Tab-separated table of C-alpha atoms in Angstrom:
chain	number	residue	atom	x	y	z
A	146	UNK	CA	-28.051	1.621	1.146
A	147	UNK	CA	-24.207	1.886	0.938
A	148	UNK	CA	-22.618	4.624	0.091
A	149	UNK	CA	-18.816	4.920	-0.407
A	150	UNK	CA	-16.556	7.772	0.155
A	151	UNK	CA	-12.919	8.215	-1.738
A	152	UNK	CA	-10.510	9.781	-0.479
A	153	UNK	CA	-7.543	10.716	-3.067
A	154	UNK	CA	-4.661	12.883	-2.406
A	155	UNK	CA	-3.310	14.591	-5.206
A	156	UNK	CA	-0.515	17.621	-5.659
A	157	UNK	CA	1.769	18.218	-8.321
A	158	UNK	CA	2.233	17.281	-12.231
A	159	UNK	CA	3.543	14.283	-11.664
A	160	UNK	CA	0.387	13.075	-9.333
A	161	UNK	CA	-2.347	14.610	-11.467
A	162	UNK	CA	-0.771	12.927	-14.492
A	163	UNK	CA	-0.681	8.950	-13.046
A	164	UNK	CA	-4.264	9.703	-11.714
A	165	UNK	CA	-5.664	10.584	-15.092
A	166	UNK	CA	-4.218	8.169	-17.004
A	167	UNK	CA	-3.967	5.383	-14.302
A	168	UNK	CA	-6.189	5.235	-11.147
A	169	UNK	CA	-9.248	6.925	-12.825
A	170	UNK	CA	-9.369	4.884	-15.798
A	171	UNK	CA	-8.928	1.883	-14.069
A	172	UNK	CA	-12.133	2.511	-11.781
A	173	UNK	CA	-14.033	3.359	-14.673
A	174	UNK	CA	-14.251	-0.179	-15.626
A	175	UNK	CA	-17.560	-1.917	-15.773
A	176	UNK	CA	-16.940	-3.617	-12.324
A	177	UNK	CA	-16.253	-0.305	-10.389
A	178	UNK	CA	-17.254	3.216	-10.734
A	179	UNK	CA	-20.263	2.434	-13.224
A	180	UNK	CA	-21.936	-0.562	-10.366
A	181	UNK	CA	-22.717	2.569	-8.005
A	182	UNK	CA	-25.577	3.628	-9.783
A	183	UNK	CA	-27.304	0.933	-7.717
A	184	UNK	CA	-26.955	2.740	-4.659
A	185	UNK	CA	-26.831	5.912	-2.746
A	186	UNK	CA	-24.342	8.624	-4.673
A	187	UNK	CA	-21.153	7.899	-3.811
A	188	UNK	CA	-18.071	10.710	-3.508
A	189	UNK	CA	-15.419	10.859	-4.571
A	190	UNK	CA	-12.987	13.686	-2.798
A	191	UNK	CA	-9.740	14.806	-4.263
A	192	UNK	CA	-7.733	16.707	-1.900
A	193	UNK	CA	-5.224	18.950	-3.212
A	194	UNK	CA	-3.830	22.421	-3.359
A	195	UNK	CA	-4.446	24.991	-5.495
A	196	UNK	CA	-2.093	24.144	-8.070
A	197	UNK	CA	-3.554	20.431	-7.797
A	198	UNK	CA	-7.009	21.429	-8.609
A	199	UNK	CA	-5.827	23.622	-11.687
A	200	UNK	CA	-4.359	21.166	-13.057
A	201	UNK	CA	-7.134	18.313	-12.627
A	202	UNK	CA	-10.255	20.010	-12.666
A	203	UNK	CA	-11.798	20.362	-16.483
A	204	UNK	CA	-10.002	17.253	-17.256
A	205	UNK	CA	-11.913	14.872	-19.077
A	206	UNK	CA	-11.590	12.014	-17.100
A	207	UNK	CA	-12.969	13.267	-14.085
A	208	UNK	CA	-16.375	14.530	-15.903
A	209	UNK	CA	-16.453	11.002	-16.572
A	210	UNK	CA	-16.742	10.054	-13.195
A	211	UNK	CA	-19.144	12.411	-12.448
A	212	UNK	CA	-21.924	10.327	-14.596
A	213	UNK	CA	-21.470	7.617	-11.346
A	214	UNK	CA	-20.808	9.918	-8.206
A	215	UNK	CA	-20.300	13.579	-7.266
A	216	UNK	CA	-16.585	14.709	-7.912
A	217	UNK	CA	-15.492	17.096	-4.953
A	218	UNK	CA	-12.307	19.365	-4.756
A	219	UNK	CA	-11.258	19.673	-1.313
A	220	UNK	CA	-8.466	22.193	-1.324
A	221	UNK	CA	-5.839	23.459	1.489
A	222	UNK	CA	-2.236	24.680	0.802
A	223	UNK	CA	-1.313	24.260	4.122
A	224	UNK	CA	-0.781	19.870	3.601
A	225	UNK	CA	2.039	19.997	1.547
A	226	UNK	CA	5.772	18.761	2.972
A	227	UNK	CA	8.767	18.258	1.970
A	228	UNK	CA	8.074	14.485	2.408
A	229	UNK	CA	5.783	13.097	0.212
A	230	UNK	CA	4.340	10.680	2.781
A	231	UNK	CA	3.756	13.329	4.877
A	232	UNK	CA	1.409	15.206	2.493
A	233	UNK	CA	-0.284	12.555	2.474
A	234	UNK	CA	-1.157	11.599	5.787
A	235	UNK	CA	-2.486	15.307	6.396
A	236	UNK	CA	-4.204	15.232	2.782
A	237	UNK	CA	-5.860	11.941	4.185
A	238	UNK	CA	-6.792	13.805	7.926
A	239	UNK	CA	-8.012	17.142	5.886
A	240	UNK	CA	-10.297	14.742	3.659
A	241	UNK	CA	-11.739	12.908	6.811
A	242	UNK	CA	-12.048	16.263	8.544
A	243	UNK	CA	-14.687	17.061	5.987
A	244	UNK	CA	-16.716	14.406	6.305
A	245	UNK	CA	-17.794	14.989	10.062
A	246	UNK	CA	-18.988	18.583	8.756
A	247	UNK	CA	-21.479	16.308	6.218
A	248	UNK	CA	-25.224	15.829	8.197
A	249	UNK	CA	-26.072	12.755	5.576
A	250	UNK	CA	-22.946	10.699	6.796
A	251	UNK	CA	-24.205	7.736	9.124
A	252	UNK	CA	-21.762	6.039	11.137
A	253	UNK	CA	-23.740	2.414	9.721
A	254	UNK	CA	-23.640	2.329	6.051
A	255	UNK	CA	-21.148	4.697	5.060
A	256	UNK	CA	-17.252	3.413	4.082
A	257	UNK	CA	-14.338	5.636	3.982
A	258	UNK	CA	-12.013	4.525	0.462
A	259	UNK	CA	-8.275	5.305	0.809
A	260	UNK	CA	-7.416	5.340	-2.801
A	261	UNK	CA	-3.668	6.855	-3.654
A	262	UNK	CA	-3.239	8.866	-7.015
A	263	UNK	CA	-0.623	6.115	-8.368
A	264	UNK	CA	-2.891	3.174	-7.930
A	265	UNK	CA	-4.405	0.703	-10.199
A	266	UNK	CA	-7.518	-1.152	-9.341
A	267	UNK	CA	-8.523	-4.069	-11.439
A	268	UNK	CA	-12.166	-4.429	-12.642
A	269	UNK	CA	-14.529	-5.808	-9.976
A	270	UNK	CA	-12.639	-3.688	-7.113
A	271	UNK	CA	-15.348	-1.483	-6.211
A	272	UNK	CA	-18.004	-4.625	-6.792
A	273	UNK	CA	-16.082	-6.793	-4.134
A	274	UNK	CA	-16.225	-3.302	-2.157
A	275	UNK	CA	-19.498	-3.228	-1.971
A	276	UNK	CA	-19.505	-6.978	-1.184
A	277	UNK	CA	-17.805	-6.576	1.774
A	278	UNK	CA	-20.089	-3.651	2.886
A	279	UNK	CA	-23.017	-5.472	3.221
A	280	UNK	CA	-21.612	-8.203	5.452
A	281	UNK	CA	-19.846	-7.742	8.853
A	282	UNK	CA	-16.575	-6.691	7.757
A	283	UNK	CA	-15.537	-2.808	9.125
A	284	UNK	CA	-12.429	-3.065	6.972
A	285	UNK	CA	-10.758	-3.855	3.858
A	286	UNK	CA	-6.724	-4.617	3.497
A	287	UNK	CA	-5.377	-5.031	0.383
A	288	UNK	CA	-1.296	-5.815	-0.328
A	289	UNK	CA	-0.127	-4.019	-3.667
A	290	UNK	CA	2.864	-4.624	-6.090
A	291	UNK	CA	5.218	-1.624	-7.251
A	292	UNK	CA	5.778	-1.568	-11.184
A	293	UNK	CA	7.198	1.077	-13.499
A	294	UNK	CA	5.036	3.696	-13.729
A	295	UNK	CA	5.553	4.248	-17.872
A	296	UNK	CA	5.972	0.796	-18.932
A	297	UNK	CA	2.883	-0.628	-17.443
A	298	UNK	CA	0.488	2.470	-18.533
A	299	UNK	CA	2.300	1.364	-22.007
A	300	UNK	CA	1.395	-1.884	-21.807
A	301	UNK	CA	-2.507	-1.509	-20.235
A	302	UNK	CA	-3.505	0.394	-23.096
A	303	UNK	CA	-4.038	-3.528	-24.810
A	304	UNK	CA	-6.432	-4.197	-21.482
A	305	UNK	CA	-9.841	-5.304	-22.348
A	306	UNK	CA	-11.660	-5.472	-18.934
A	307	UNK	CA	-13.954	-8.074	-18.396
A	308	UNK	CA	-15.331	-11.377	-16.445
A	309	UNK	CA	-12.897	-13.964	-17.913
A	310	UNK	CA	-9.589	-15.117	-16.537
A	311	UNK	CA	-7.547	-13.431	-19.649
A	312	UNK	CA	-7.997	-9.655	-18.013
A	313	UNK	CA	-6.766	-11.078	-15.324
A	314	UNK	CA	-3.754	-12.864	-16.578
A	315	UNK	CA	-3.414	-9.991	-18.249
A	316	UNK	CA	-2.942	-7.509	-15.307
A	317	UNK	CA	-0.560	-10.593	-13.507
A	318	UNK	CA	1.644	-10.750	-16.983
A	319	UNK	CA	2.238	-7.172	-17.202
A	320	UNK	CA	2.908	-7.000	-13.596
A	321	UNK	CA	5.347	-9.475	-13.817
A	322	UNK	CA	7.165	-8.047	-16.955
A	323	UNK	CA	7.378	-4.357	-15.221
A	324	UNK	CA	7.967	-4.693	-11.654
A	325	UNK	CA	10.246	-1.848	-9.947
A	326	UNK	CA	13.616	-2.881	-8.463
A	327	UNK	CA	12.149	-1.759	-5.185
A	328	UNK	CA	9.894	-5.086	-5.630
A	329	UNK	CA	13.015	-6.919	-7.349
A	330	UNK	CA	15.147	-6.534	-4.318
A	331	UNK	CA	12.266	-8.279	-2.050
A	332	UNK	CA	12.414	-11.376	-3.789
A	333	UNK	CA	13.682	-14.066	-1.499
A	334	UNK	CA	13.487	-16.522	-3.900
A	335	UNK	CA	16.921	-14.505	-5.778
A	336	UNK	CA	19.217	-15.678	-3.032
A	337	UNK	CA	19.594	-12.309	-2.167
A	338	UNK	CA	17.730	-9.554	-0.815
A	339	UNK	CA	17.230	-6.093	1.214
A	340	UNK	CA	17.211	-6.453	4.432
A	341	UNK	CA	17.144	-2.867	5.304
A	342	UNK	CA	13.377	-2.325	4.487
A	343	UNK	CA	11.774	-6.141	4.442
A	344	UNK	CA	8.172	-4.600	3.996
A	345	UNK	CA	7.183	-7.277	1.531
A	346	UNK	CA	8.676	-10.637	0.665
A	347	UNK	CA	8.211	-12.313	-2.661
A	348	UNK	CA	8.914	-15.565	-4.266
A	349	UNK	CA	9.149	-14.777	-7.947
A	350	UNK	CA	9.510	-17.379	-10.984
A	351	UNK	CA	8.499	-17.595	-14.224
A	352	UNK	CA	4.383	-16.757	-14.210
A	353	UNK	CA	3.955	-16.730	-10.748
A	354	UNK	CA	4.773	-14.280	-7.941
A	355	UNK	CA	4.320	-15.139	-4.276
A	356	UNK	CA	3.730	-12.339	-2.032
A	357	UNK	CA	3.788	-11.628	2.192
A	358	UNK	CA	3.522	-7.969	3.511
A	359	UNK	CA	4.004	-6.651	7.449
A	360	UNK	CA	2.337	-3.300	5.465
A	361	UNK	CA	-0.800	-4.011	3.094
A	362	UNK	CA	-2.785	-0.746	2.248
A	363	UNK	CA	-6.254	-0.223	4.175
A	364	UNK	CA	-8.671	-0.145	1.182
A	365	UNK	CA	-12.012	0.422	2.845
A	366	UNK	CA	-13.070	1.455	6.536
A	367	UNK	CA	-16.125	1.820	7.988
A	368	UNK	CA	-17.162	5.743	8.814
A	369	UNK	CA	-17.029	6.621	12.113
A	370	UNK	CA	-17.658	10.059	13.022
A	371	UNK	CA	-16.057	9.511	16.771
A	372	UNK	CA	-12.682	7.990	15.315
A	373	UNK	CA	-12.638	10.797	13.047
A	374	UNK	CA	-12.579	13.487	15.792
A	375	UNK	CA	-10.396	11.455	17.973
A	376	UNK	CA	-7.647	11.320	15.268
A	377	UNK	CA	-8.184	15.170	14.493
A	378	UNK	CA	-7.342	16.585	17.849
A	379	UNK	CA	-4.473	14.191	18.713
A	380	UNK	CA	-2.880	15.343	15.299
A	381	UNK	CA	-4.177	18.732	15.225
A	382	UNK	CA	0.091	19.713	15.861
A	383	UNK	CA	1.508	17.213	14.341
A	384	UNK	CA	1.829	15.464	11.398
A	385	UNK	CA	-0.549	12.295	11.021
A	386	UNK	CA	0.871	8.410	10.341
A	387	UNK	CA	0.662	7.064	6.781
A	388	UNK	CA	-2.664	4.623	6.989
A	389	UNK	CA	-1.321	1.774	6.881
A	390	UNK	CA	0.279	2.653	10.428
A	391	UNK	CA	-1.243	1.112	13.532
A	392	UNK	CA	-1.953	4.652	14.959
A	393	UNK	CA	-3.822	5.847	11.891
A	394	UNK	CA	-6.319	2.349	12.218
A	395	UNK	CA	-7.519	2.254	15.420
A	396	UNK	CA	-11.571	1.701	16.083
A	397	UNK	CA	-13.582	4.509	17.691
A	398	UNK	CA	-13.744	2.805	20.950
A	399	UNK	CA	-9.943	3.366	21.342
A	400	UNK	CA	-8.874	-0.384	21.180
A	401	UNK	CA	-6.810	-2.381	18.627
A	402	UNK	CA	-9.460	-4.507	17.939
A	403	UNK	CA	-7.454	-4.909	14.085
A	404	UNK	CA	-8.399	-8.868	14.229
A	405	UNK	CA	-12.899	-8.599	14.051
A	406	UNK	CA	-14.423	-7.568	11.257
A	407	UNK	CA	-11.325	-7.343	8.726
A	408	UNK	CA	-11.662	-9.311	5.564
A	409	UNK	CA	-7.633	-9.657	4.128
A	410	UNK	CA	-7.998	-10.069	0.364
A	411	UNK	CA	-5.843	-12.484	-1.148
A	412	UNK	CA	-7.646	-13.694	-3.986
A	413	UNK	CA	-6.476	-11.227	-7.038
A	414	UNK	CA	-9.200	-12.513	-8.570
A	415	UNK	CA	-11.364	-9.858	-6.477
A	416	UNK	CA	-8.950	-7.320	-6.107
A	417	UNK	CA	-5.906	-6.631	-7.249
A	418	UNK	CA	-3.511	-3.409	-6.880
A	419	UNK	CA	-0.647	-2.852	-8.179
A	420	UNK	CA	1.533	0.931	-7.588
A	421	UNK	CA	2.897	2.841	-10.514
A	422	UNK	CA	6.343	4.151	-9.560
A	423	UNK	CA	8.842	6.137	-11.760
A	424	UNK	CA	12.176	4.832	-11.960
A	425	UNK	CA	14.677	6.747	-9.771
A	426	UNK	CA	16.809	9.312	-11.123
A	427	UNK	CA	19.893	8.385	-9.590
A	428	UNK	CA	20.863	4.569	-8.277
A	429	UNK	CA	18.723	3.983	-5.770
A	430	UNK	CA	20.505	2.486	-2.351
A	431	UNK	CA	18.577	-1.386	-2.835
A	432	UNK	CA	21.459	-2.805	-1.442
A	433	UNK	CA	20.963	-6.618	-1.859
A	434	UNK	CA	22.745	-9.222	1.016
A	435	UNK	CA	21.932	-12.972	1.914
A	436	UNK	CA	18.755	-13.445	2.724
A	437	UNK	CA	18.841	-13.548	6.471
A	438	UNK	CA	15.716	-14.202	8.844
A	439	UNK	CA	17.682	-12.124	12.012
A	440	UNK	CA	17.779	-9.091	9.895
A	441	UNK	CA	14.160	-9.254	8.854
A	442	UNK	CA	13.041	-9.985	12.582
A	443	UNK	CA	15.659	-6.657	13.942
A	444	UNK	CA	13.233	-4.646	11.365
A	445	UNK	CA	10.130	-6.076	12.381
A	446	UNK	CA	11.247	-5.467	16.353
A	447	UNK	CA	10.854	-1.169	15.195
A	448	UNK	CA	8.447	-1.530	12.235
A	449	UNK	CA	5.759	-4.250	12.474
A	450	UNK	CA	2.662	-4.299	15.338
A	451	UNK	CA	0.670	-6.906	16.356
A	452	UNK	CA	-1.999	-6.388	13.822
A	453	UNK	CA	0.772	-6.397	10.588
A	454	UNK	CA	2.548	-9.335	12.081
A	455	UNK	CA	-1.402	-11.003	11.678
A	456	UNK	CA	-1.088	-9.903	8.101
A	457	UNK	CA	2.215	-11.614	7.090
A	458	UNK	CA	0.260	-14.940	7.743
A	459	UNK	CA	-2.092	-14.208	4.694
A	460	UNK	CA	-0.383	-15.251	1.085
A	461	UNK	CA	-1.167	-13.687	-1.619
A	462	UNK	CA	-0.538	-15.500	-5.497
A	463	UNK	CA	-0.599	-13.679	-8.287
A	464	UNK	CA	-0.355	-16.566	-11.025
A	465	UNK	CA	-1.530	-16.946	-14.799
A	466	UNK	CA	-4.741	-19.462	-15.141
A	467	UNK	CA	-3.072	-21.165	-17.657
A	468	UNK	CA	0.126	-21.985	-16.204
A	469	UNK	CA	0.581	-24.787	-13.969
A	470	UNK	CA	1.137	-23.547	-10.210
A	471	UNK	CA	5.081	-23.691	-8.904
A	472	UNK	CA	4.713	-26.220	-6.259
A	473	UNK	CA	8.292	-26.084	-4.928
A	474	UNK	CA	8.359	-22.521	-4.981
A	475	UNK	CA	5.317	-22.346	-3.085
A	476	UNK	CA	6.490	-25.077	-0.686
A	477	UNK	CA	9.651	-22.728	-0.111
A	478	UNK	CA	7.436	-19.591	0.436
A	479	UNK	CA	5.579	-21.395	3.471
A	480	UNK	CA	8.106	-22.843	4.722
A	481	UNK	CA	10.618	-19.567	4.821
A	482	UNK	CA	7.744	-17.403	6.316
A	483	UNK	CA	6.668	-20.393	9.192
A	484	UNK	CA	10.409	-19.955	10.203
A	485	UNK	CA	9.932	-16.160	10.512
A	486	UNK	CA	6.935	-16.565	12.546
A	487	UNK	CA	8.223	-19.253	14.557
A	488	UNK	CA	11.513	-17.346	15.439
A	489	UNK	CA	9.797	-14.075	16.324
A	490	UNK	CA	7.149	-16.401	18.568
A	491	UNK	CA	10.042	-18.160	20.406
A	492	UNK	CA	12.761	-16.182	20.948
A	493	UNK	CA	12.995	-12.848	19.620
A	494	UNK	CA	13.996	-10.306	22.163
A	495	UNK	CA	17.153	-12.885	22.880
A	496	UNK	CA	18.440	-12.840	19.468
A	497	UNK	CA	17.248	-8.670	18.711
A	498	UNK	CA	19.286	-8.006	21.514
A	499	UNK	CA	22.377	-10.387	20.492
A	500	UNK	CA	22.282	-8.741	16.996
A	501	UNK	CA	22.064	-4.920	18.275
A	502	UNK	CA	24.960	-5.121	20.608
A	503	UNK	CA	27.123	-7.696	17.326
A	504	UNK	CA	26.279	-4.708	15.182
A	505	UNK	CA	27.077	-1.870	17.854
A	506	UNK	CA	30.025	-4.011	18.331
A	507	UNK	CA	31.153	-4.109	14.783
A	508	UNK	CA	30.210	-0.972	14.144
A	509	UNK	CA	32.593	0.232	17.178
A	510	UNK	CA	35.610	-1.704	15.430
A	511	UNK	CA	35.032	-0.143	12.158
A	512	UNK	CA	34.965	3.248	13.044
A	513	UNK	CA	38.039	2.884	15.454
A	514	UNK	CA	39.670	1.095	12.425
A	515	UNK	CA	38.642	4.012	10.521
A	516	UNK	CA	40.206	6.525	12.964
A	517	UNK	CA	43.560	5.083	13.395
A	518	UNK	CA	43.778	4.352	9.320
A	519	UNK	CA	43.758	8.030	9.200
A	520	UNK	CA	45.696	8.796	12.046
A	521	UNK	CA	48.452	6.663	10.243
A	522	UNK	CA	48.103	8.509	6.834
A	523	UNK	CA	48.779	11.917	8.222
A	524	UNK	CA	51.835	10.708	9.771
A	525	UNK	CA	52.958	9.402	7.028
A	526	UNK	CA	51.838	12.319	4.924
């Protein structure tokens, strides 16, 4: 029978704190946490550091948990960085290094869960999980939306989980109402839009938001004790890729092979994820220009592999059941990201090259315009 495996990084305050009172709760829902009774116990491994595990241990929350699957601690000191990303990449290597040290682990019909400490899993997650484990799919990709950390823990408290469309519409109306500017600068549908760090593109309107992503979050993965090892000695120096990274995905055998056995969830319906974020201290730099499909394809030439560019084809719509669907904005959606695809297909070492040497060229002028602007004002001076 199946048996799943969490993985959940967790350090400071801050962490502990969105864990308790967002990801846990959520995956206590009837549709998660409580359906693995059915099968083989289930883990669920937090790795942390010491101060970490103070902090979450005797919390209520987590004994909870415990009356579905065993609750592990798996503590190290040694993981934390100065980037947060970073800690989590070797939080995610230290968990997996654990597992290979576990004799009851079967490379057949055991799954690996990459669960983050700021996530929020709607009701039936874990049951479409388990779904997916039974059939031929190896892997699970999921694309999340960033909202404000406080005002949508505000608002869920009114969440009554359940099979009907209203917990749904629910989830999709409160998403819509607190969505981070980092998600408000990726909507394309504004006119304007940052092209620095094009990860995600969204169409947003009234009750509907459209979604592509180049990175969606790898939600399940089969076990596989020689993958495991392999990524453990080729980052036993260095610091690990974030999971959603090509490098961080790769099969056992050594090959991409991204494309077989990967079920892409777009129905929201099944799963849906959304990232609680605090607002920034200080203005963030979101800077917003024209929407422009060179920009997006110079980040994509850097940022996006084979396997994520396979990923932007899937569309995801988060819309209320009530409401009547936004043909026009839809229309736009496709049509916009068929232009992307169709321009990177065609010609898109031609124009990434004409745009690096324009901008290299610009960028020249500017900074010679620059020098001789203060040459002038010390002569004058």
């Amino acid at each position: 029978m199946t048996r799943l495996v969490f993985l959940v990084p967790v350090w400071g305050r801050s962490y502990v704190q969105v864990m308790i009172e967002g990801l846990l709760p959520s995956l206590l829902t009837p549709r998660n946490f409580p359906l693995l009774c059915q099968h083989r116990r289930s883990t669920l491994k937090i790795i942390s550091n010491s101060e970490g595990e103070m902090l979450a241990r005797d919390i209520e929350v987590i004994e909870k948990c415990r009356e579905f699957l065993d609750v592990d601690f798996v503590v190290d000191d040694n993981t934390i960085d100065s980037n947060k990303y970073a800690s989590m990449s070797r939080m995610y290597l230290h968990g997996l290094s654990t597992l290979n040290k576990e004799n009851r682990l079967s490379k057949e019909d055991n799954f690996i869960v990459y669960l983050t400490p700021d996530m929020f899993c709607s009701d039936g997650t874990i049951e479409t999980l388990l779904e997916c484990s039974k059939s031929s799919f190896k892997k699970v990709m999921v694309l999340g939306i960033r909202v404000i950390k406080d005002k949508f823990l505000s608002g869920i408290k009114n969440y009554s989980p359940g099979d009907s469309s209203n917990s749904l519409d629910f989830l999709i109306q409160l998403m819509l109402s607190t969505l981070h500017p980092i998600s408000e600068v990726l909507n394309v549908n504004a006119g304007t839009f940052n092209n620095q760090w094009p990860s995600h593109l969204y169409w947003i309107e009234k009750n509907i938001l459209i979604a592509h992503g180049f990175h969606w979050h790898p939600l399940m993965q089969s076990h596989s004790e020689i993958w495991i090892k392999t990524l453990l000695e080729q980052y036993s120096t260095s610091t690990p890729p974030t999971i959603d990274d090509h490098r961080f995905m790769r099969e056992s055998d050594g090959k991409f092979s991204y494309f077989e056995h990967c079920c892409v969830n777009t129905d929201p319906k099944r799963i849906m994820l959304v990232e609680l974020s605090d607002l920034p201290k200080q203005r963030q730099n979101n800077r917003k220009t024209l929407v422009s499909i060179p920009s997006i394809l110079l980040w994509c030439h850097s940022n996006v592999d084979e396997f994520q560019w396979y990923l932007f084809t899937h569309e995801v719509i988060f819309s209320l059941s009530s409401s009547i669907l936004n043909e026009k904005v839809i229309n736009e959606s496709r049509v916009f990201t068929e232009k992307i695809l169709a321009f990177n297909k065609k010609m898109p070492r031609f124009f990434i090259k004409l745009i690096i040497k324009f901008r290299h060229l610009i960028g020249f002028v500017k900074l010679e315009t620059k020098r001789l602007l203060r040459k002038i004002t010390q002569f004058v001076t």
